[in-house]
CSV table of C-alpha atoms in Angstrom, one decimal:
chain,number,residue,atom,x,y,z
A,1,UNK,CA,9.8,-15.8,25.5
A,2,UNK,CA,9.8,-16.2,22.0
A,3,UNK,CA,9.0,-19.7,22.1
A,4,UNK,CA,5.8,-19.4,24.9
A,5,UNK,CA,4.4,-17.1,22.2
A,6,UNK,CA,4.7,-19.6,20.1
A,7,UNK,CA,3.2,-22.4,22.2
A,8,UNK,CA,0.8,-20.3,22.7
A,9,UNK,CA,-0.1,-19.4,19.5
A,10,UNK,CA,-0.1,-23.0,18.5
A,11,UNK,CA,-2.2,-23.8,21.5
A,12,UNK,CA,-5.4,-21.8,20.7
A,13,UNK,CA,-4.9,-22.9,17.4
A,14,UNK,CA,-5.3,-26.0,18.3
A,15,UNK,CA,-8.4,-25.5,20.6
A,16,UNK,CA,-10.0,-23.9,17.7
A,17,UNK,CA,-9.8,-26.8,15.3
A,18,UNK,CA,-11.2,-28.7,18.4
A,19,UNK,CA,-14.2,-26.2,18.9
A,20,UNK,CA,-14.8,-26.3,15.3
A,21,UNK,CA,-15.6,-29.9,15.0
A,22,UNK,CA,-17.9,-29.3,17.6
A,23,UNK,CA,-19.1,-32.7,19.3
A,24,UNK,CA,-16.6,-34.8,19.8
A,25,UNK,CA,-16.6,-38.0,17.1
A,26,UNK,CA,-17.1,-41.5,19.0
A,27,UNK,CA,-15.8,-44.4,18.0
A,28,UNK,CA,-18.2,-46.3,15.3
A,29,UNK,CA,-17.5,-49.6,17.0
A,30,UNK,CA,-21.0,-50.4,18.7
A,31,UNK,CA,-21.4,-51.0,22.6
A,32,UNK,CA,-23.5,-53.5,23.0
A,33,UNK,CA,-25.0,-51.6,26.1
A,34,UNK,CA,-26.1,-48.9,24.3
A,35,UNK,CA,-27.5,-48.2,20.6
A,36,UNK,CA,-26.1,-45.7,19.0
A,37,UNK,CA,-28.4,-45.3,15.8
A,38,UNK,CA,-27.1,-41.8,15.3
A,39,UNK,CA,-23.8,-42.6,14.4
A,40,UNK,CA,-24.4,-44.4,11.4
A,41,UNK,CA,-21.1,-46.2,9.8
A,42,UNK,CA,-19.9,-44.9,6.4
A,43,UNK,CA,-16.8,-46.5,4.8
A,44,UNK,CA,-14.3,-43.9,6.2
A,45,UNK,CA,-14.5,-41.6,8.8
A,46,UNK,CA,-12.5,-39.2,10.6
A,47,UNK,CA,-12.7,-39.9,14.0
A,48,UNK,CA,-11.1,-37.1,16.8
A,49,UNK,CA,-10.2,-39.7,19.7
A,50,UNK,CA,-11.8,-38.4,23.4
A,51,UNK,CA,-8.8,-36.8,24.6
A,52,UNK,CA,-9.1,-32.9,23.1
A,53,UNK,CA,-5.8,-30.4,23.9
A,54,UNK,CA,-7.7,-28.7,26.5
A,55,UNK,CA,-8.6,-31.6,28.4
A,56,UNK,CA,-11.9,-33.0,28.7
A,57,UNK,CA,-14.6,-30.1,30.9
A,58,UNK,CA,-16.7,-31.3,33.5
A,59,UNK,CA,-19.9,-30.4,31.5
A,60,UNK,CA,-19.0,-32.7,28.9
A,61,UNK,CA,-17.9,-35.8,30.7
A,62,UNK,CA,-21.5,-35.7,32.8
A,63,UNK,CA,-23.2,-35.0,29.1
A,64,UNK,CA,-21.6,-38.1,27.8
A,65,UNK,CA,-22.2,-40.2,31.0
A,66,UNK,CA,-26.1,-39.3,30.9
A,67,UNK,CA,-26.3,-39.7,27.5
A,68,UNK,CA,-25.0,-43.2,27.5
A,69,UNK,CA,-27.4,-43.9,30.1
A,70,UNK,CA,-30.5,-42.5,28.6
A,71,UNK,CA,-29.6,-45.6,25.7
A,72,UNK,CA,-29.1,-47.6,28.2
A,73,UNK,CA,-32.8,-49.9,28.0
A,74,UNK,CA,-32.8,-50.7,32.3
A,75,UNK,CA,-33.1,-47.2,32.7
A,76,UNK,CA,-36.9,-46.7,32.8
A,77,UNK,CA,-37.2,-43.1,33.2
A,78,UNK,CA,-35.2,-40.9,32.3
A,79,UNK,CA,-36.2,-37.7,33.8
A,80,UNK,CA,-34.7,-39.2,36.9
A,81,UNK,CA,-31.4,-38.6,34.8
A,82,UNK,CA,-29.8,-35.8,36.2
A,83,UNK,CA,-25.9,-35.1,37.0
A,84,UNK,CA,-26.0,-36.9,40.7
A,85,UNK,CA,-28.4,-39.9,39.7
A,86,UNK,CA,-27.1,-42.6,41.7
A,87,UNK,CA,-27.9,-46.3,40.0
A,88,UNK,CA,-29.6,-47.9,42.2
A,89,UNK,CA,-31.6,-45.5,44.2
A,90,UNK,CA,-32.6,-43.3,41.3
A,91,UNK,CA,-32.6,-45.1,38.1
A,92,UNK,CA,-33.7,-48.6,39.6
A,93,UNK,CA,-30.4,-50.5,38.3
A,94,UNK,CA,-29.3,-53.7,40.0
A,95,UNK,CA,-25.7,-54.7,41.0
A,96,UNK,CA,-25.1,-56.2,37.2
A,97,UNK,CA,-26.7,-53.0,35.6
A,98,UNK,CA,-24.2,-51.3,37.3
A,99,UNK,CA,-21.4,-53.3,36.1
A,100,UNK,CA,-22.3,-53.1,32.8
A,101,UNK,CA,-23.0,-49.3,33.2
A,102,UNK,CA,-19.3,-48.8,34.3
A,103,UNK,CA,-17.8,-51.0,31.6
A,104,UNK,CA,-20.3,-48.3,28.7
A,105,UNK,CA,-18.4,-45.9,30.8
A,106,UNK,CA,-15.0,-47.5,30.1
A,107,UNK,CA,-16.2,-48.0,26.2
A,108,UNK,CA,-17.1,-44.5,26.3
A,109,UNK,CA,-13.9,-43.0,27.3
A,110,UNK,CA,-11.5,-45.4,26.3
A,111,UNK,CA,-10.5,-46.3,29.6
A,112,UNK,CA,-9.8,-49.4,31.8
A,113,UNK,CA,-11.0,-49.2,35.5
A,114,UNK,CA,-9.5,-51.3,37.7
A,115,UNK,CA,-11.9,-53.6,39.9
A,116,UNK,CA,-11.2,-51.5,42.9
A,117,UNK,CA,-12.1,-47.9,41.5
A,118,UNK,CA,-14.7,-49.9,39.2
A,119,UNK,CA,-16.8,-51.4,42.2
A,120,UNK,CA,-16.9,-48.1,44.1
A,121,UNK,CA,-18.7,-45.7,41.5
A,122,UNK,CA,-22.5,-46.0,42.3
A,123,UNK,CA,-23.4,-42.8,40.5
A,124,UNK,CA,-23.1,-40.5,37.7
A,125,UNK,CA,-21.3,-38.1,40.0
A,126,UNK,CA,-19.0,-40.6,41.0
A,127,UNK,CA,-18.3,-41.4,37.4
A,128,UNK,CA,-17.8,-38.3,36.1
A,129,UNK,CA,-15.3,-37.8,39.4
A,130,UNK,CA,-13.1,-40.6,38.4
A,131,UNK,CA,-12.9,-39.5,34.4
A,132,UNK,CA,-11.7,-36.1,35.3
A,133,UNK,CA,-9.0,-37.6,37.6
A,134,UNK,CA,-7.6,-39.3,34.8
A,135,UNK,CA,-4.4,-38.1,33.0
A,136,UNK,CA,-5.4,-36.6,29.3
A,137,UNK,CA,-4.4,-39.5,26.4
A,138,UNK,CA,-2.0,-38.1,24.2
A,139,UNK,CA,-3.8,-35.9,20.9
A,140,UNK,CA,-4.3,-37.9,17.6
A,141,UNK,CA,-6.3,-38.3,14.9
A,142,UNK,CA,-7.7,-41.7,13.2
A,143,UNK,CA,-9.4,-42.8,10.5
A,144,UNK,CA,-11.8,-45.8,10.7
A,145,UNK,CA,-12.3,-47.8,8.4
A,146,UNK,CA,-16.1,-50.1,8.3
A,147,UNK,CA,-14.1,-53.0,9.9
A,148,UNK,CA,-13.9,-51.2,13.0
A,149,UNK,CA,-9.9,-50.9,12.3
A,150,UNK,CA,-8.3,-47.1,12.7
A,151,UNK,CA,-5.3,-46.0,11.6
A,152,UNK,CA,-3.4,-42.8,12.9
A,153,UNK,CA,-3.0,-40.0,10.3
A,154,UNK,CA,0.2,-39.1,12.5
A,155,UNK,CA,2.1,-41.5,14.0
A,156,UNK,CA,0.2,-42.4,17.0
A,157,UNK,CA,-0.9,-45.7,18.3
A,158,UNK,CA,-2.3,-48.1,15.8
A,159,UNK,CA,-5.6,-50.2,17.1
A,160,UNK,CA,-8.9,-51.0,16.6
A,161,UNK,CA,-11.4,-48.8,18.2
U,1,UNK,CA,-17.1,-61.5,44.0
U,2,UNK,CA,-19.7,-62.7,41.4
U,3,UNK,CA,-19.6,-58.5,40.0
U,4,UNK,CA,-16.0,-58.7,39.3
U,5,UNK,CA,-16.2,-62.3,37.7
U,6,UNK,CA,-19.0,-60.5,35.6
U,7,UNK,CA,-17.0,-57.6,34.7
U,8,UNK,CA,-13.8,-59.8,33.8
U,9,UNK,CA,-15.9,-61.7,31.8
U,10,UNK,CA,-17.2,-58.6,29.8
U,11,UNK,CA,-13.5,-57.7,29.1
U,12,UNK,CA,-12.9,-60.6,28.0
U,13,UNK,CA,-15.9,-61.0,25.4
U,14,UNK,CA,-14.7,-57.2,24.6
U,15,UNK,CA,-11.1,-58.7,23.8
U,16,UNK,CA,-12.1,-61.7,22.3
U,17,UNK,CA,-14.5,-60.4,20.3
U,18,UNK,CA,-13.3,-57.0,19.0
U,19,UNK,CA,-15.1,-55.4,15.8
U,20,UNK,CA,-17.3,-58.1,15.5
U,21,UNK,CA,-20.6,-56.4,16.9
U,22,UNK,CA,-23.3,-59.5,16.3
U,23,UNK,CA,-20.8,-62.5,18.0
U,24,UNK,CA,-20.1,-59.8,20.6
U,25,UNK,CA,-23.9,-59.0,21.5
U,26,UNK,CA,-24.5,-62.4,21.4
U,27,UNK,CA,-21.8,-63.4,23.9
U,28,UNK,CA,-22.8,-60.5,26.5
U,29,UNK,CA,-26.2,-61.6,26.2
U,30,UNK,CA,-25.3,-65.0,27.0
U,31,UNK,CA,-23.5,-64.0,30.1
U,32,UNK,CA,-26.2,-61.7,31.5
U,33,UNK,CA,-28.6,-65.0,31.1
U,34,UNK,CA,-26.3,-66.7,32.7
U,35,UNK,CA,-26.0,-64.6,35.5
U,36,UNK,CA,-29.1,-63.4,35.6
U,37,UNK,CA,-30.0,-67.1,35.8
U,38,UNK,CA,-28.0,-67.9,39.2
U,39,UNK,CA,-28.6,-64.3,41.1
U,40,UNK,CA,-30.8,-66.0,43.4
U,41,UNK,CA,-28.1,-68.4,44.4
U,42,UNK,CA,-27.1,-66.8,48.6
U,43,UNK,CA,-23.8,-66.0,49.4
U,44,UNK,CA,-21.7,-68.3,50.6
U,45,UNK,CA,-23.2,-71.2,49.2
U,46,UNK,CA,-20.9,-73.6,47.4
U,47,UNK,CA,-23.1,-73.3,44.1
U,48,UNK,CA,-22.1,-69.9,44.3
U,49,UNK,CA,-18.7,-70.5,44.0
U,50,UNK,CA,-18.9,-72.8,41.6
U,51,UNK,CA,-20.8,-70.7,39.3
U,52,UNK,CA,-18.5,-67.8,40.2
U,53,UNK,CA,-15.7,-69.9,39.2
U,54,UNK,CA,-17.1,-70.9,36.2
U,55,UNK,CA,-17.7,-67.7,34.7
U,56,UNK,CA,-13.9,-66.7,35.9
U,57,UNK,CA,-12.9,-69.6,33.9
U,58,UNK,CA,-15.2,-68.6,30.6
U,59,UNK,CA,-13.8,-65.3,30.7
U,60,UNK,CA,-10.2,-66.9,30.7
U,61,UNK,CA,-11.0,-69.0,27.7
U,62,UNK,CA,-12.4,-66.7,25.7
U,63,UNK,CA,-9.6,-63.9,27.1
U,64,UNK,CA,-6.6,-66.3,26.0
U,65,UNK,CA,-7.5,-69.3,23.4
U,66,UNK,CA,-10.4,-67.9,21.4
U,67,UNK,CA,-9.1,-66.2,18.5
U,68,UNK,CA,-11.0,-65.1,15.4
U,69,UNK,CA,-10.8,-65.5,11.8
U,70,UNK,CA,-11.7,-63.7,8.9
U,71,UNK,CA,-12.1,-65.3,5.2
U,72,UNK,CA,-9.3,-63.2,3.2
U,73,UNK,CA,-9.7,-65.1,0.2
U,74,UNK,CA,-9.9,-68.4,-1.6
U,75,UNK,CA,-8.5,-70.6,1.2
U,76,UNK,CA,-6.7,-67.7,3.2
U,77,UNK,CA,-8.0,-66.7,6.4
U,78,UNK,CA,-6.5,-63.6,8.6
U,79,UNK,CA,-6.8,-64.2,12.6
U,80,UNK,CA,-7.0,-61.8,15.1
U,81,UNK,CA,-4.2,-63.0,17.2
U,82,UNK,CA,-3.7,-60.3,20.4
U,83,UNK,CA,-1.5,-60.3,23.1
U,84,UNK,CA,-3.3,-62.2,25.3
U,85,UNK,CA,-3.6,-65.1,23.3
U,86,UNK,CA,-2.0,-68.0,24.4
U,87,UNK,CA,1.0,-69.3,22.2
U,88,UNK,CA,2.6,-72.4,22.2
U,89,UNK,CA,3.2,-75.8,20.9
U,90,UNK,CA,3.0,-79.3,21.4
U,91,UNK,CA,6.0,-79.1,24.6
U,92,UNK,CA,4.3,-76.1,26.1
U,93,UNK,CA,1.0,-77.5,26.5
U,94,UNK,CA,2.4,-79.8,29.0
U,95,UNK,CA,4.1,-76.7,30.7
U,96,UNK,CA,3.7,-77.4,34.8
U,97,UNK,CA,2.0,-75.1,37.3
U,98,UNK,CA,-0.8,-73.9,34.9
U,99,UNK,CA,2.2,-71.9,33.0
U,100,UNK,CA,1.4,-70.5,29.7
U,101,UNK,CA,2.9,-68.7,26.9
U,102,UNK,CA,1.7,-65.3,25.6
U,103,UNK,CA,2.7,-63.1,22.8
U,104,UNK,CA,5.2,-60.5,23.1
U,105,UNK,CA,5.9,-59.1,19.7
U,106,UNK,CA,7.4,-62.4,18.6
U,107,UNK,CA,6.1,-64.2,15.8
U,108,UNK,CA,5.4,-68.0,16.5
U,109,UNK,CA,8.3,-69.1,14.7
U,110,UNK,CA,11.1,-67.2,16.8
U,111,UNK,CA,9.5,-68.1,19.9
């Protein structure tokens, strides 16, 4: 009993460092699909990696997801942007736009879709369906230095983001 | 066929070309181009899968024998060697069957 407490206890603690950052650091490394202007480099950086103790909420995958795709220059109007946009019939993107739209989505989330799960998501809803099925990655935190190169602060995997 | 080729070939130029954002640009933009250039091309004709092909075997170039470099000094240079780069030496060139030798944690001189 004693030791739930104390899960728990560490638990919310936890969550509240997570809420506190608020928006969840990306990694600086560019996508060339996308510009991200607003997340200019500095030398160091603390970067929170996407998987959060509480797991990622549906709200935020779909925020990500439509944000990626309102920097995304095919996409001509973005008030068509909406939760259940599908590619092709709503935002006017061909079969390659949609290619490169799921491999942002891979960038995005640090994730590898295999062909089979890659060629079947046509829209945002889809997308956002297949994130959420995903097991969470394991909590750590980086730093990232200007090269792109992170380095745990823990003992978590070592890579380049 | 011709989207998974394209999406191969974007993870490779990902792979290939990690943390260097102008080479990596540069290479996507090149392969839209180049796809862009042939999407008229109807299925099932043989330029098609030639094309095809030959974007399959770009990406596997760039995937396993490209490897980058950075100037570390005066006459030192550090490369990005990844696990997916193809290893060997003069013997395993010749290897039959298209076999090839990747890293796995080894350095090159234990092989």
């Amino acid at each position: 009993m004693f030791r739930t407490a104390l899960l728990r206890s560490a638990r919310s603690a936890t969550s509240q460092v997570v809420r506190r950052t608020g928006a969840i650091a990306r990694p600086v490394a560019p996508s060339s699909f996308v510009t991200k202007s607003q997340f200019a480099p500095s030398a160091f950086q603390a970067a929170r990696c996407y998987s959060a103790a509480s797991g990622l909420q549906k709200s935020e995958v779909e925020g990500r997801i439509v944000d990626l795709l309102k920097n995304f220059d095919k996409v001509t109007d973005p008030s068509k942007l909406s939760p259940t946009s599908h590619f092709a019939n709503d935002l006017g993107l061909d079969s390659l736009d949609t290619v490169e739209v799921v491999m942002a989505i891979e960038e995005e989330f640090s994730i590898e879709i295999p062909d089979k799960e890659a060629d079947a998501i046509h829209s945002v809803d889809k997308a956002v369906e297949y994130i959420l099925a995903q097991p969470d990655g394991e909590l750590f935190e980086m730093r990232v230095g200007d090269g792109g190169e992170a380095w745990p602060l823990n003992d978590g995997p070592r890579g380049v983001l | 066929m011709a989207l998974q080729a394209y999406r191969h070939l974007l993870r490779s130029t990902r792979i290939a070309f990690a943390g260097d954002a102008p080479v990596l640009h540069a290479a996507r933009a090149e392969a839209r181009n180049g796809f862009r250039q042939n999407a008229a091309l109807s299925a099932g004709s043989p330029e098609l899968a030639e094309a095809v092909k030959h974007a399959e075997e770009v990406a596997q170039i760039l995937r396993h024998n490209v490897v980058q470099g950075k100037k570390e000094g005066e006459d030192l240079y550090k490369l990005k060697i990844h696990e997916h780069t193809e290893r060997g030496d003069n013997d395993t060139v010749k290897m039959p069957n298209g076999k090839s030798v990747v890293i796995d944690g080894k350095t090159c001189a234990d092989r």
